[in-house]
Each structure stands twice: as C-alpha cells, then as structure tokens.
XYZ file of C-alpha atoms in Angstrom:
269
model
C -9.682 -47.562 -39.603
C -6.244 -46.172 -38.811
C -6.850 -43.181 -41.072
C -10.155 -42.475 -39.340
C -8.503 -42.548 -35.887
C -5.785 -40.221 -37.126
C -8.385 -37.791 -38.435
C -10.160 -37.791 -35.062
C -6.850 -37.133 -33.303
C -6.157 -34.220 -35.633
C -9.547 -32.717 -34.779
C -8.853 -32.645 -31.021
C -8.641 -28.990 -29.973
C -5.598 -27.945 -27.993
C -5.230 -24.574 -26.374
C -1.495 -24.281 -27.094
C 0.544 -25.592 -29.965
C 3.783 -27.521 -29.470
C 6.009 -24.416 -29.463
C 3.833 -22.617 -26.930
C 3.763 -25.649 -24.629
C 7.546 -25.963 -24.730
C 7.874 -22.257 -23.978
C 5.520 -22.508 -20.993
C 7.366 -25.547 -19.646
C 10.672 -23.705 -20.006
C 9.310 -20.677 -18.121
C 7.901 -22.950 -15.405
C 11.214 -24.770 -15.057
C 13.119 -21.475 -14.854
C 10.705 -20.211 -12.186
C 11.118 -23.354 -10.096
C 14.895 -23.093 -10.380
C 14.820 -19.457 -9.254
C 12.606 -20.304 -6.268
C 14.875 -23.173 -5.233
C 17.936 -20.950 -5.610
C 16.308 -18.196 -3.526
C 15.295 -20.612 -0.743
C 18.805 -22.110 -0.583
C 20.495 -18.707 -0.717
C 18.607 -17.123 2.221
C 19.930 -19.858 4.542
C 16.751 -20.814 6.414
C 17.350 -22.634 9.708
C 14.886 -25.452 9.084
C 14.743 -26.890 12.632
C 13.139 -23.610 13.736
C 10.645 -23.900 10.887
C 9.611 -27.417 11.910
C 9.364 -26.281 15.542
C 7.217 -23.240 14.670
C 3.834 -24.936 15.401
C 4.979 -25.758 18.939
C 6.253 -22.210 19.465
C 2.982 -20.757 18.188
C 1.016 -22.990 20.527
C 3.181 -22.033 23.513
C 2.909 -18.343 22.678
C -0.854 -18.621 22.378
C -1.037 -20.217 25.837
C 1.071 -17.403 27.322
C -1.090 -14.725 25.660
C -4.372 -16.146 26.929
C -6.355 -14.709 28.580
C -5.724 -11.106 27.486
C -4.927 -8.725 30.319
C -6.988 -5.630 31.078
C -4.056 -3.987 32.860
C -3.163 -0.636 31.338
C -6.370 -0.529 29.313
C -6.642 3.261 29.656
C -3.131 3.758 28.297
C -3.940 1.454 25.373
C -7.035 3.510 24.512
C -4.992 6.724 24.750
C -2.368 5.235 22.438
C -5.066 4.191 19.948
C -6.439 7.726 19.901
C -2.917 9.019 19.334
C -2.566 6.572 16.448
C -5.730 7.916 14.823
C -4.484 11.475 15.317
C -1.198 10.609 13.597
C -3.011 9.132 10.594
C -5.517 11.988 10.361
C -3.011 14.828 10.675
C -0.630 13.147 8.250
C -3.385 12.678 5.670
C -4.481 16.305 6.061
C -0.949 17.632 5.593
C -0.354 15.331 2.634
C -3.229 16.918 0.713
C -1.480 20.299 0.593
C 1.816 18.746 -0.481
C 0.596 16.077 -2.884
C -1.864 18.110 -4.956
C 0.716 20.558 -6.388
C 2.968 17.625 -7.174
C 0.079 15.834 -8.881
C -0.599 18.825 -11.131
C 3.017 19.166 -12.245
C 3.310 15.380 -12.670
C 0.282 15.218 -15.012
C 1.128 15.689 -18.677
C -1.875 17.892 -19.429
C -1.302 20.375 -16.568
C 2.463 20.499 -16.098
C 4.093 23.822 -17.090
C 7.019 22.178 -18.886
C 9.013 18.947 -19.227
C 11.359 19.867 -16.380
C 8.436 20.235 -13.968
C 6.939 16.989 -15.277
C 10.061 14.981 -14.480
C 10.524 16.787 -11.157
C 6.996 15.855 -10.124
C 7.434 12.248 -11.170
C 10.783 12.060 -9.397
C 9.118 13.236 -6.171
C 6.330 10.662 -6.534
C 8.734 7.810 -7.239
C 11.041 8.821 -4.380
C 8.139 8.944 -1.941
C 6.796 5.523 -2.927
C 10.216 3.875 -3.059
C 10.909 4.307 0.666
C 8.821 2.338 3.151
C 7.037 4.147 5.976
C 9.217 2.451 8.593
C 12.364 3.718 6.855
C 10.941 7.253 6.753
C 10.124 6.890 10.459
C 13.668 5.803 11.290
C 15.053 8.824 9.436
C 12.748 11.298 11.167
C 13.299 9.731 14.581
C 17.019 10.279 14.018
C 16.332 13.922 13.045
C 13.564 14.996 15.442
C 13.886 12.332 18.122
C 11.269 9.786 19.188
C 7.691 10.959 19.228
C 4.541 11.709 17.300
C 6.133 14.319 15.014
C 8.435 11.727 13.474
C 5.466 9.441 12.848
C 3.387 12.157 11.212
C 6.206 13.205 8.895
C 6.970 9.590 8.008
C 3.396 8.976 6.886
C 3.265 12.319 5.068
C 6.370 11.575 3.027
C 5.056 8.104 2.192
C 1.541 9.318 1.330
C 2.692 12.028 -1.084
C 3.623 9.417 -3.665
C 0.337 7.521 -3.267
C -2.043 10.476 -3.446
C 0.065 12.377 -5.973
C 0.312 9.459 -8.402
C -3.382 8.566 -8.329
C -4.454 12.195 -8.557
C -2.032 12.762 -11.440
C -3.568 9.849 -13.321
C -7.072 11.177 -12.614
C -6.064 14.593 -13.984
C -4.650 13.029 -17.147
C -7.932 11.157 -17.748
C -10.241 14.209 -17.625
C -12.478 15.238 -20.511
C -10.590 17.837 -22.549
C -13.696 19.549 -23.940
C -14.402 21.822 -20.913
C -10.711 22.751 -20.810
C -10.643 23.632 -24.502
C -13.872 25.620 -24.179
C -12.481 27.781 -21.379
C -9.153 28.230 -23.131
C -11.046 29.410 -26.225
C -12.685 32.155 -24.161
C -9.278 33.396 -23.014
C -9.543 32.125 -19.431
C -6.360 32.120 -17.387
C -4.561 28.921 -16.433
C -5.745 29.238 -12.841
C -9.390 29.562 -13.904
C -9.094 26.610 -16.265
C -7.794 24.475 -13.416
C -10.399 25.746 -10.939
C -13.482 25.473 -13.171
C -12.649 22.848 -15.812
C -10.281 20.396 -14.140
C -10.995 20.443 -10.400
C -14.753 19.646 -10.708
C -13.922 16.587 -12.803
C -11.382 15.132 -10.374
C -13.188 15.913 -7.101
C -14.877 12.472 -6.804
C -11.542 10.756 -7.404
C -9.872 13.110 -4.935
C -12.253 12.265 -2.087
C -12.046 8.530 -2.826
C -8.233 8.597 -2.875
C -7.951 10.633 0.342
C -10.389 8.364 2.190
C -8.532 5.278 1.020
C -5.184 6.748 2.053
C -6.532 7.669 5.494
C -7.563 4.049 5.978
C -4.086 2.880 4.928
C -2.430 5.449 7.194
C -4.335 4.141 10.219
C -2.910 0.678 9.579
C 0.602 2.012 9.074
C 0.378 4.201 12.195
C -0.067 1.121 14.367
C 3.507 -0.059 13.703
C 5.375 3.256 13.777
C 5.845 2.983 17.521
C 8.057 -0.056 16.998
C 10.773 2.381 15.882
C 9.865 5.115 18.366
C 7.565 7.213 16.160
C 4.540 7.269 18.469
C 1.210 5.510 18.518
C 0.084 2.153 19.833
C 3.282 0.527 18.591
C 5.234 2.079 21.467
C 3.159 0.214 24.042
C 3.243 -2.944 21.927
C 7.035 -2.876 21.727
C 7.295 -2.295 25.475
C 4.992 -5.225 26.207
C 6.978 -7.508 23.915
C 10.295 -6.445 25.434
C 9.024 -7.213 28.950
C 7.390 -10.513 27.864
C 3.982 -9.250 29.001
C 2.183 -11.549 26.577
C -1.374 -11.093 27.962
C -0.943 -7.342 27.437
C 0.362 -8.022 23.929
C -2.817 -9.977 23.212
C -4.956 -7.073 24.417
C -3.031 -4.607 22.249
C -3.348 -6.833 19.179
C -7.099 -7.157 19.719
C -7.346 -3.379 20.122
C -5.434 -2.844 16.862
C -7.732 -5.254 15.006
C -10.807 -3.465 16.363
C -9.342 -0.086 15.349
C -8.641 -1.285 11.811
C -12.151 -2.726 11.513
C -13.681 0.558 12.690
C -11.525 2.449 10.197
C -12.616 0.095 7.421
C -16.273 0.621 8.313
C -15.875 4.414 8.368
C -14.080 4.500 5.022
C -16.697 2.245 3.428
C -19.461 4.557 4.699
C -17.674 7.680 3.470
C -16.960 6.175 0.050
C -20.613 5.200 -0.338
C -21.614 8.796 0.424
C -19.031 10.352 -1.901
C -19.127 7.996 -4.904
C-alpha cells in the first residue's frame, strides 16, 4: 500500500523541479529585498501618503464645477499645442530619415556612419522631452520655438530607430535585382527600398504625431508653449475650477487625436 502511494506521488506532474523552484524563490526574495530597500531609501513621508485621500477629496471639491472663464484662451492654447506637435513631426521627418538610413546595416555607407547614426538615435531617446525643452528654453527663451525643437530632438530617436529597423527587414531580392542591372545607390534606395518601407513610414509618423500631441500638452509647464502655460498659471494662482476645465480640454484633445490616428492608420495599413 505504501509502495503504491509512493508511485502515485512520483507520477504527480510538477512544472518546475526542485532546483528551479529554489532559484525562483531566491529571485523573488532578492526582488522583494530590492523593493524594500528602494522604498526605505527614497525617504517617503508616510503621513502625507495616509492623508492623500483627504487631499484628493478636498482638491476635487475645489475644482468642481469647472469654470468657463478664459475658454477662448484655452481653445487658442489647444490649437497652439496641435501646431507644435504637427510642425515638430513634419520637421522630424527630414532629420530622422537620413539618420535611419545610415543607422540601418544594409544601407549605411560604412561602419563609422553606422555608429554615428546609432549614437544620434540613442542620444535622442535618452533625453526626455521636458529636459530638451528646458535646454531650448534656456537657449531661445520661453515660447513655441523651444517646444517645437524639444519635440523634434526627442522624435528623431523614435522615428529613426523604427524606420531603421523597417529598412533592415526589407526583402533583399528587389535590391539585388537592381544592383545586378548596374543601378546607382540612389536608384536602389528610391525604387527597391522606399516602396517597401512606405507603409511602415506612414504608420510610424502617425503614431509619433499622436505621441507628440500628448507631450505638447506639458511643455508649457517649463515655458515651451502650448496649453501647459495656461495650466501652470492656473495652478500657481490656485484657480482650481480653471484647472479642471483645462484638464478636461486636454483629455478631449487627446481623445480626438487618438480617433484621428486610428482613422489614418486604418486608411494607410
């Protein structure tokens, strides 16, 4: 009877063996220890955390009902925000595409250009849009120009990286066929590579425009134009009903942008 029970126990399937279970427990324990260490190290003032629900409730009372005062200026700022995102996306295309071609292994002229292109892409993506905005506000002063350049320098890495990957994944047969006929490098790119990456190009640009609209809404917090300028002013003057109106306007703008991008992607892809 004992032998039969032991045989049944041996037949029980287990996803992980003993060594794998011990390894997983060790990783879990190490993760918990790191989280605890991080929470203790950042020195959270816990009384404020416990009081947060009351503060949220009080803030919600002060923000309701939203105020219609300055509605025209809010609409003008929203339009400016869209202009910032659109112009920045348009300018990024002309800067990111050359970088994408030199950052792709199958179109780069040489190894030096390859690493230069990848360095540009990594540098662009490593710096947040707000940091770029702070730098350009310091250079050009507060205004829309700083916001446009901030989004451009951030978007180069996004569009360039995705386009570079799309170029590397093309079918080599059309390229080899044109090279066999003696076509120049420019013609190979124009007639064998570009037609293959055009769907990806439109999808990437549309997606980046949608992201740029969202990022443009906060650039004004550092003086780089857009709806964020009015939002920061309302917060500084404790005009909470106006803050509520601005937040609602931003949400509506993002939803409209999402709907437009979804429609465009369905038409392109």
